[in-house]
XYZ file of C-alpha atoms in Angstrom:
670
model
C 122.217 179.750 242.343
C 125.473 180.618 244.090
C 128.045 178.042 244.917
C 127.930 176.730 248.564
C 131.201 177.677 250.372
C 130.389 175.848 253.637
C 133.209 173.575 254.802
C 131.100 170.547 255.042
C 130.997 167.458 252.792
C 127.415 167.197 254.063
C 126.427 170.059 251.725
C 124.134 167.892 249.797
C 121.257 170.140 248.897
C 121.389 173.761 248.599
C 118.408 176.171 248.675
C 118.598 179.597 247.156
C 117.519 182.466 249.318
C 115.291 183.764 246.476
C 112.142 181.736 245.673
C 111.730 180.574 242.122
C 109.106 182.418 240.193
C 106.017 180.519 239.514
C 105.279 179.835 235.923
C 101.541 180.171 236.359
C 99.205 182.606 237.946
C 98.683 182.140 241.658
C 95.853 179.590 242.583
C 93.763 178.745 245.597
C 94.878 176.078 248.163
C 93.666 172.666 247.805
C 93.580 169.849 250.479
C 96.494 167.996 248.829
C 98.605 171.131 249.423
C 98.897 170.025 253.113
C 101.888 167.866 251.987
C 103.586 170.765 250.274
C 104.066 172.880 253.266
C 107.060 172.384 255.446
C 107.471 172.943 259.273
C 110.516 174.845 260.481
C 111.637 174.564 264.151
C 114.395 174.682 266.823
C 116.928 177.400 265.699
C 120.315 176.930 267.162
C 123.178 179.475 266.675
C 126.820 178.235 266.315
C 129.221 179.114 268.968
C 131.028 181.626 266.784
C 127.758 183.300 265.876
C 127.991 182.651 262.176
C 125.541 180.023 261.408
C 122.062 178.878 262.588
C 121.013 175.301 262.522
C 117.336 174.190 262.382
C 114.952 171.377 261.591
C 112.672 171.212 258.511
C 109.946 168.636 258.528
C 108.234 167.719 255.230
C 105.577 165.185 254.049
C 105.170 162.809 251.366
C 101.702 161.916 250.274
C 102.807 158.991 247.971
C 104.843 157.352 250.743
C 102.400 158.689 253.280
C 105.276 159.557 255.704
C 106.748 162.619 257.155
C 110.569 163.307 257.405
C 112.512 165.843 259.429
C 116.018 166.873 258.348
C 118.547 169.329 259.723
C 119.448 172.534 257.699
C 121.943 175.411 258.234
C 122.027 178.903 257.225
C 124.564 181.802 257.612
C 123.403 183.994 260.211
C 124.288 186.980 258.241
C 121.957 185.780 255.365
C 123.023 183.533 252.349
C 122.341 180.074 251.024
C 120.705 177.336 253.186
C 122.331 174.048 253.365
C 120.616 170.639 254.002
C 122.885 168.593 256.148
C 121.018 165.281 256.748
C 119.228 163.341 254.083
C 118.270 159.933 255.546
C 114.762 158.456 255.154
C 114.335 158.702 259.006
C 113.855 161.957 260.913
C 116.553 163.807 262.573
C 115.844 166.423 265.279
C 117.308 168.409 268.167
C 120.393 169.817 266.486
C 123.011 170.968 268.944
C 126.408 172.581 268.342
C 129.538 171.406 270.039
C 131.209 174.194 272.057
C 134.026 174.487 269.440
C 131.530 174.507 266.623
C 133.082 171.497 264.873
C 130.180 169.178 265.318
C 126.494 168.950 265.259
C 124.835 166.524 267.441
C 121.333 165.432 266.797
C 118.764 162.676 267.639
C 117.413 160.018 265.252
C 116.229 156.483 264.926
C 117.761 156.139 261.527
C 119.448 152.896 262.427
C 116.932 151.054 264.537
C 113.811 151.336 266.620
C 115.425 153.424 269.415
C 116.478 157.067 269.183
C 120.179 157.643 269.590
C 122.646 160.482 269.462
C 124.415 161.132 266.171
C 127.459 163.338 265.474
C 128.097 165.156 262.217
C 131.623 166.578 261.687
C 131.337 169.915 259.929
C 134.757 169.354 258.295
C 133.475 166.494 256.236
C 132.092 162.945 256.284
C 128.884 161.198 257.230
C 127.189 161.424 260.587
C 127.830 158.481 262.889
C 126.036 157.094 265.742
C 127.673 158.065 269.158
C 125.395 156.188 271.683
C 124.097 152.602 271.752
C 121.493 152.557 274.445
C 118.832 149.718 274.674
C 116.222 152.495 274.951
C 115.439 155.920 273.367
C 117.396 159.217 274.123
C 114.932 162.075 274.221
C 117.294 165.154 274.925
C 120.932 166.196 274.892
C 123.180 168.944 275.855
C 126.935 169.394 275.315
C 129.307 169.963 278.338
C 131.175 173.270 278.025
C 134.477 171.504 277.321
C 132.901 169.545 274.472
C 133.958 166.172 275.979
C 130.688 164.886 277.487
C 126.990 164.970 276.657
C 124.058 165.160 279.156
C 121.340 162.914 278.029
C 117.772 162.043 279.060
C 117.513 158.326 278.409
C 114.474 156.117 279.060
C 114.568 152.952 281.234
C 114.837 149.636 279.289
C 111.448 148.123 278.880
C 111.735 144.653 280.486
C 108.870 143.420 278.416
C 110.108 144.587 275.013
C 110.699 141.867 272.545
C 114.216 140.596 272.120
C 116.022 141.008 268.847
C 115.197 137.466 267.617
C 111.561 137.963 268.685
C 110.719 141.062 266.782
C 109.711 139.227 263.670
C 107.821 136.487 265.480
C 104.139 137.243 264.822
C 103.126 134.231 266.851
C 104.774 135.472 270.034
C 102.086 136.279 272.634
C 102.655 139.637 274.221
C 103.034 139.656 277.981
C 100.244 141.018 280.165
C 100.468 144.682 280.819
C 100.746 145.187 284.549
C 99.846 148.632 285.896
C 100.089 149.965 289.295
C 100.617 153.733 288.694
C 97.828 156.407 289.346
C 98.652 158.175 286.013
C 98.501 154.926 283.877
C 98.150 156.181 280.332
C 99.298 159.207 278.155
C 98.570 160.199 274.526
C 101.290 159.003 272.174
C 102.635 156.682 274.803
C 99.630 154.405 275.655
C 99.769 152.475 278.977
C 102.367 153.604 281.443
C 104.310 151.378 283.724
C 107.413 152.257 285.847
C 109.632 152.973 282.904
C 111.114 156.415 283.556
C 113.454 158.879 281.870
C 116.552 159.708 283.744
C 119.710 161.891 283.441
C 122.975 160.426 282.170
C 126.409 161.659 281.286
C 127.994 160.158 278.213
C 131.789 160.542 277.657
C 132.399 160.904 273.931
C 136.063 159.613 274.008
C 135.583 156.521 276.267
C 131.927 155.864 275.320
C 131.375 155.389 279.138
C 128.110 156.305 280.776
C 127.403 157.714 284.353
C 123.741 157.572 285.501
C 123.152 160.566 287.632
C 119.393 159.938 288.574
C 117.046 157.072 289.202
C 113.889 156.290 291.016
C 110.203 156.550 290.178
C 110.519 159.950 288.657
C 110.884 161.456 285.263
C 113.800 163.894 284.600
C 114.142 166.272 281.746
C 115.639 169.623 280.363
C 119.219 169.112 281.319
C 121.510 172.139 281.082
C 125.275 172.315 282.003
C 126.658 174.989 284.438
C 129.226 177.226 282.585
C 132.104 175.583 284.463
C 130.858 172.077 283.432
C 130.791 170.732 286.980
C 126.992 170.663 287.519
C 123.741 169.866 285.626
C 120.385 171.608 286.263
C 117.384 169.650 285.333
C 113.578 169.437 285.931
C 111.758 166.684 287.937
C 108.837 166.037 289.990
C 110.194 164.133 293.074
C 107.337 164.115 295.327
C 106.130 160.969 297.066
C 103.505 160.218 294.294
C 104.406 162.383 291.180
C 101.239 161.240 289.435
C 99.025 162.917 292.033
C 100.319 166.382 291.362
C 102.165 168.783 288.995
C 104.834 169.896 291.352
C 107.936 169.926 289.267
C 111.164 171.625 290.603
C 114.547 172.683 289.374
C 117.341 170.431 290.660
C 121.135 170.667 290.390
C 123.427 167.626 290.467
C 127.139 167.386 290.232
C 128.235 165.655 286.935
C 130.003 162.772 288.621
C 129.130 159.309 289.729
C 127.263 158.959 293.087
C 126.228 162.681 293.197
C 122.890 163.401 294.917
C 120.517 165.897 293.131
C 119.702 168.941 295.195
C 116.239 170.924 294.730
C 116.849 174.636 294.130
C 113.191 175.562 293.708
C 110.545 174.151 296.217
C 107.347 175.775 295.259
C 104.271 173.626 294.968
C 103.642 174.612 291.487
C 105.121 173.706 288.097
C 108.842 174.956 287.662
C 110.458 174.206 284.325
C 112.916 175.404 281.567
C 116.164 176.069 283.627
C 118.931 178.191 282.183
C 122.154 179.184 283.825
C 123.632 182.695 284.250
C 126.898 183.273 282.627
C 128.812 183.291 285.910
C 127.024 180.141 287.045
C 125.733 181.623 290.217
C 122.009 181.808 289.218
C 119.273 179.896 287.266
C 116.440 181.485 285.560
C 113.271 179.229 284.995
C 109.698 179.335 284.195
C 107.563 179.474 287.607
C 104.089 178.207 287.503
C 101.279 180.042 289.122
C 99.436 178.876 292.306
C 98.507 175.218 292.269
C 94.852 176.042 292.633
C 95.015 177.830 289.270
C 96.191 174.746 287.488
C 96.477 175.448 283.721
C 94.445 178.575 284.073
C 97.393 180.272 285.818
C 100.199 182.511 284.650
C 103.690 181.213 284.137
C 106.374 183.823 284.869
C 110.249 184.200 284.739
C 112.019 183.712 287.995
C 115.500 183.553 289.129
C 116.986 181.396 292.026
C 120.571 181.163 293.328
C 122.226 177.940 292.065
C 123.339 177.105 295.584
C 119.729 177.482 296.812
C 117.802 180.318 298.379
C 114.669 182.544 297.856
C 113.703 183.011 294.184
C 112.855 186.461 292.789
C 109.911 186.387 290.350
C 110.660 188.895 287.517
C 107.426 189.062 285.572
C 104.529 188.081 287.852
C 103.172 191.554 287.723
C 103.066 191.338 283.835
C 100.097 189.033 284.058
C 101.020 187.315 280.912
C 102.635 183.870 280.199
C 106.235 183.676 279.379
C 108.337 180.772 278.062
C 111.865 179.798 277.429
C 113.792 182.332 279.526
C 117.525 182.860 278.813
C 120.160 185.002 280.231
C 121.716 187.660 278.043
C 125.567 187.129 277.448
C 126.502 189.746 279.897
C 123.942 188.331 282.548
C 122.153 191.584 282.875
C 118.992 190.941 281.137
C 116.540 187.983 280.626
C 115.128 187.206 277.197
C 111.928 185.269 276.928
C 108.799 184.561 274.744
C 105.761 186.571 275.805
C 102.284 185.557 275.007
C 99.966 188.573 274.678
C 96.699 189.229 272.942
C 96.785 187.005 269.886
C 100.616 187.318 269.366
C 103.787 185.824 270.779
C 106.729 188.221 271.038
C 110.382 188.088 272.034
C 110.766 190.281 275.047
C 113.531 191.048 277.677
C 113.621 192.514 281.118
C 116.224 193.208 283.913
C 117.793 190.130 285.446
C 118.337 192.079 288.632
C 114.932 193.632 289.718
C 111.555 192.233 289.610
C 108.601 193.810 287.548
C 110.895 196.145 285.553
C 109.572 197.486 282.261
C 109.538 194.766 279.491
C 111.139 195.601 276.172
C 109.514 193.846 273.258
C 112.697 193.061 271.059
C 110.590 191.462 268.284
C 106.829 192.596 268.468
C 104.153 193.123 265.765
C 101.358 190.912 264.407
C 103.337 187.595 264.536
C 103.824 184.396 266.581
C 107.434 183.555 267.585
C 107.729 179.929 268.248
C 111.318 179.676 269.532
C 114.528 181.657 269.693
C 118.263 181.293 270.496
C 120.947 183.790 271.533
C 124.406 183.908 270.189
C 127.750 184.579 272.109
C 127.616 188.408 271.251
C 123.847 188.632 271.625
C 122.929 187.572 268.172
C 119.318 186.499 267.816
C 117.807 183.911 265.707
C 114.137 182.950 265.842
C 111.394 180.908 264.242
C 108.355 183.271 263.521
C 105.285 183.068 261.599
C 102.764 185.575 260.269
C 99.432 185.219 258.486
C 101.059 184.869 255.183
C 103.705 182.281 255.816
C 104.350 179.461 258.341
C 107.260 179.570 260.746
C 110.632 180.403 259.179
C 114.018 181.286 260.701
C 114.959 184.889 260.821
C 117.779 186.833 262.484
C 117.597 190.173 264.189
C 119.605 192.668 262.031
C 121.640 195.428 263.463
C 118.898 197.963 262.679
C 116.377 195.905 264.562
C 114.727 194.522 261.506
C 114.267 190.826 260.947
C 116.321 189.163 258.239
C 114.771 186.068 256.745
C 117.331 183.018 256.836
C 115.176 180.092 255.762
C 112.802 179.844 252.859
C 111.332 176.527 253.172
C 107.816 177.528 252.000
C 108.606 180.485 249.739
C 108.506 178.796 246.363
C 105.336 176.960 247.019
C 103.552 180.016 248.564
C 104.653 182.248 245.711
C 102.126 180.416 243.534
C 99.224 180.461 246.027
C 96.499 183.093 246.627
C 96.323 183.802 250.312
C 93.671 185.391 252.421
C 94.797 188.275 254.570
C 93.945 188.095 258.276
C 91.866 190.878 259.714
C 91.446 191.638 263.475
C 88.331 192.998 264.934
C 86.777 193.530 268.390
C 83.538 191.756 269.420
C 81.425 192.551 272.393
C 80.080 189.565 274.366
C 76.833 189.397 276.003
C 77.937 190.837 279.341
C 79.926 193.464 277.706
C 83.385 191.762 277.775
C 85.569 192.844 274.843
C 86.816 189.940 272.850
C 89.646 189.700 270.199
C 88.248 188.211 266.992
C 89.605 187.266 263.669
C 88.303 187.159 260.117
C 89.690 185.599 256.982
C 87.722 186.174 253.819
C 88.146 184.187 250.480
C 90.950 185.629 248.435
C 88.537 186.511 245.543
C 85.412 187.441 247.627
C 83.304 190.024 245.819
C 83.047 193.222 247.896
C 79.812 193.714 249.671
C 78.624 190.102 249.161
C 77.520 188.198 252.153
C 79.357 184.782 252.534
C 78.918 181.589 253.929
C 80.775 181.677 257.202
C 82.420 179.161 259.494
C 83.185 179.870 263.116
C 86.320 177.907 264.111
C 87.085 177.404 267.870
C 90.634 176.859 269.289
C 91.772 173.953 271.422
C 92.797 174.167 275.057
C 90.747 175.615 276.569
C 93.911 177.389 277.746
C 95.508 178.501 274.527
C 94.989 181.310 272.056
C 94.537 181.930 268.357
C 97.413 184.165 267.038
C 98.013 186.253 264.061
C 100.530 183.643 262.848
C 100.051 181.146 260.032
C 96.719 179.196 260.135
C 96.638 176.652 257.481
C 92.856 175.742 258.487
C 91.671 179.227 258.045
C 93.416 179.672 254.715
C 92.146 176.180 253.521
C 88.572 177.134 254.339
C 88.810 180.536 252.850
C 90.149 179.088 249.678
C 87.001 176.931 249.614
C 85.002 180.021 249.399
C 84.233 180.558 253.124
C 84.646 183.557 255.442
C 86.216 182.084 258.512
C 85.578 183.754 261.922
C 87.581 182.969 265.142
C 87.883 184.366 268.524
C 89.954 184.192 271.812
C 87.089 183.821 274.185
C 87.478 183.641 278.017
C 89.598 180.773 278.900
C 92.125 181.855 276.390
C 95.673 182.594 277.394
C 97.332 185.942 276.421
C 94.864 188.062 278.278
C 95.794 187.581 281.946
C 94.916 185.311 284.721
C 91.447 186.505 285.385
C 90.280 186.264 281.685
C 91.615 182.782 281.422
C 90.271 181.590 284.973
C 86.783 182.911 283.963
C 85.653 179.549 282.700
C 86.909 177.479 285.744
C 84.447 174.667 286.146
C 82.117 176.572 283.798
C 82.887 175.496 280.282
C 80.450 176.417 277.635
C 78.974 179.365 279.340
C 80.983 182.684 279.023
C 83.146 181.181 276.232
C 79.994 180.306 274.299
C 78.681 183.857 274.565
C 82.241 185.212 273.475
C 82.467 183.174 270.357
C 78.836 183.927 269.386
C 79.734 187.686 269.644
C 82.457 187.150 267.118
C 79.887 185.695 264.726
C 77.533 188.513 265.431
C 80.285 191.053 264.703
C 80.966 189.417 261.280
C 77.300 189.605 260.469
C 77.154 193.353 261.561
C 80.063 193.929 259.300
C 77.917 192.517 256.429
C 80.434 189.715 255.766
C 78.736 186.738 257.278
C 75.506 185.289 255.843
C 73.344 184.673 259.018
C 71.535 181.986 257.016
C 74.701 180.141 256.043
C 76.724 179.554 259.219
C 78.856 176.696 260.185
C 80.813 175.788 263.418
C 83.664 173.467 264.280
C 86.949 172.822 266.083
C 89.266 170.226 267.301
C 90.012 169.168 270.831
C 88.530 171.803 273.050
C 87.434 173.533 269.840
C 85.333 170.353 269.408
C 84.174 170.328 273.017
C 82.916 173.906 272.774
C 81.352 172.996 269.367
C 79.310 170.352 271.342
C 78.021 173.126 273.620
C 77.303 175.410 270.644
C 74.979 172.937 269.029
C 73.116 172.159 272.285
C 72.439 175.942 272.842
C 71.435 177.270 269.290
C 70.144 176.056 266.029
C 71.685 179.087 264.182
C 74.484 176.834 262.743
C 73.449 174.710 259.700
C 76.476 172.360 259.870
C 78.928 171.422 262.611
C 82.382 169.683 262.630
C 83.417 168.243 266.078
C 86.902 166.874 266.128
C 88.423 164.864 268.919
C 85.763 166.232 271.311
C 83.989 164.960 274.401
C 80.467 165.523 275.695
C 79.945 162.948 278.528
C 82.582 163.891 280.965
C 81.903 160.960 283.188
C 83.031 158.724 280.370
C 86.402 160.472 280.432
C 87.430 159.862 283.937
C 89.953 156.860 283.792
C 89.987 156.651 280.080
C 91.755 159.856 279.251
C 95.071 161.067 280.709
C 93.588 163.985 282.577
C 92.806 162.337 286.015
C 94.506 165.172 287.969
C 92.866 167.949 285.982
C 89.414 166.462 286.267
C 89.749 166.047 290.037
C 91.281 169.536 290.513
C 88.608 171.375 288.623
C 85.399 169.210 289.175
C 86.220 166.915 292.071
C 85.721 163.183 292.124
C 82.864 162.238 289.796
C 81.108 159.928 292.248
C 81.045 162.724 294.900
C 80.320 165.650 292.709
C 77.588 164.133 290.349
C 75.795 167.336 289.798
C 78.821 169.410 289.002
C 80.023 166.797 286.405
C 76.454 166.657 284.999
C 76.000 170.302 284.692
C 79.294 170.666 282.853
C 78.634 167.945 280.316
C 76.793 168.903 277.160
C 75.936 165.220 276.838
C 72.924 165.774 279.086
C 71.528 168.399 276.658
C 72.105 166.432 273.555
C 68.423 165.966 272.732
C 68.470 169.747 271.812
C 70.865 169.313 269.024
C 69.280 169.806 265.448
C 72.631 170.528 263.543
C 74.095 167.970 261.149
C 77.295 167.075 262.783
C 80.437 165.456 261.416
C 82.537 163.749 264.157
C 86.242 162.848 263.679
C 88.904 161.346 265.863
C 92.101 159.323 266.034
C 91.544 155.660 266.936
C 94.467 155.645 269.566
C 93.642 159.093 271.041
C 94.230 158.978 274.908
C 94.002 162.773 275.313
C 90.362 162.761 274.264
C 89.499 159.209 273.617
C 87.407 158.104 270.624
C 84.799 156.699 272.904
C 83.656 160.330 273.345
C 82.932 160.689 269.627
C 81.363 157.236 269.487
C 78.877 158.041 272.162
C 77.921 161.364 270.680
C 77.631 159.682 267.262
C 75.237 157.100 268.633
C 73.164 159.666 270.445
C 72.820 161.792 267.305
C 71.914 158.734 265.179
C 69.268 157.779 267.758
C 67.916 161.262 267.664
C 67.657 161.230 263.782
C 70.246 163.955 263.351
C 72.390 163.852 260.167
C 75.899 162.687 261.268
C 78.973 160.812 260.242
C 81.695 159.405 262.396
C 85.253 159.346 260.809
C 87.946 157.411 262.545
C 91.676 157.598 261.761
C 93.352 154.244 262.450
C 96.558 154.296 264.466
C 96.356 158.152 265.047
C 96.555 159.760 268.439
C 95.088 163.271 269.456
C 97.144 164.976 266.799
C 96.573 163.462 263.331
C 100.051 163.091 261.743
C 99.823 160.803 258.621
C 99.761 162.983 255.500
C 96.989 161.098 253.654
C 94.795 161.603 256.914
C 95.458 165.308 257.107
C 94.499 165.593 253.426
C 91.390 163.572 254.011
C 90.415 165.690 256.919
C 90.444 168.890 254.900
C 88.559 167.253 252.165
C 85.911 166.096 254.643
C 85.690 169.584 256.191
C 84.952 171.215 252.859
C 82.640 168.510 251.734
C 80.547 168.749 254.812
C 80.332 172.530 254.999
C 79.631 172.601 251.140
C 76.686 170.191 251.625
C 74.902 172.260 254.168
C 76.072 175.841 253.417
C 76.314 175.922 249.685
C 73.685 173.532 248.468
C 71.154 175.365 246.253
C 72.983 178.797 246.472
């Protein structure tokens, strides 16, 4: 291991760029391995283009906790350095303009998230802000003297410091008058909003730039440091629509925000041009398309005026647009057919050819541009979770982080295979196959169809722990991007509008039939399952066919009437299906609940106790119905968990239950 030469006393732990050799032969994955894998995110290039900072999240099964720390790697390649080591998580690393400091967010010293500063020349990180509520985002001013912050309003009903340990204190009633009154991970919503502040680092003084019954986010400074662009929905009733716009406000007390985009759709992710004259942003599609529409890259004059949409004709979703250092091109993430690439196009003329800067079978999660066009990104492929890489001079990726290399060196992984399936109406569908790593050739295998969430999402060729874990358990795993999936254009996605469980059911079944035709899947030993919309479509599947011998429905819903007012999708339900008391037939036809007496498949149901995205009552109702019908079923409830299960022991438990349930019905007697 080479000596760390980084001028930072925070050089606490050093990771070699070369993985240690495993002493034993590679083995198969096991459910407890979920805690051995680390999640890498948020790559940020230093102002001099020599370093990249990023976040690494790890899990500890014994403590049953997760922790995120900030690491740094030389952009040219070399040893990675861990720069935070507290027991609380640190995230959102951001370089000061002179490169001397790293600012980050953490709740390491209390219940609220605050801004901390780490001097790269030495010393411990110190707390810079002391608000009575949490900071959720930060951005340095170009002169390095101020921070733009997004800070939540103070909760007037929060317990005082001397009341926090008083278990006898009766909580105040929750008073709600908002149309959008709950959200997963936040619970009940009141008029506690997030607003834009400017914090002076030298004087510790704060200027509040925005207020009102709106949430503000995504602050970015203009190059001259006089203005801040941000995103907000400032309509009369923000809960009744998704009309966010890009605003610009002068960074001084008493300034009035000015909207620079005015479309009725969702505009987000602003970024300034190098000369400060324009702003690139993500422009949502038509309001009527809702989440089935296409997000494109558009540019608007910072002073206001007509925007020019650069990629609408591409018919693919883009994300995170940024100007090149010379202002001539726009870089962005491009979602396309089971991959997510880094692409660029002209900043001057709409619908110009798109250059895929980093393509191939991979999923790029995020990227950053350096001062001279350097590129760092977090990318995953089938054989590794997301890691930080830099784009080399020859166009090749140079790996910078190695958070998972040592562990994966000792694991037998299953290679991902793509194939095309043909649906019942002739539509071509992208499908994916993952076989057990030691599967004998020519042997028909017990096979599991896994269905992705969304419905507007896509499976990619990036790392998929679920597929790898099930394959390690001896199963062939089949997956597909059915209609409703993103990455294939607006019409492909919109095809299931108010028609869930029809075309997408046919599509996923065609993937299963394709695996059978390939003589991989044993038609007599088929399982199905998914989480969120993957669980929802599973509920449809088991009402329409008895081909599957076992099903696992995670965080799903079957009776949509029960969801209205109990989940956080009031706007989406009303937009797609109308009001439930006025469109009873439409809601009934869409709900698999009213076909539940056709289910014959043993079904395992799972969900988080505090899920507001897809509330647990959905799984409870389905469990009760299946019990009443005499169908073999179990209901697993994860206490204190939201829609995404986070606690390490529960993640391990979920994989153990997946394997046990499928083993019981697909391997018994075989």
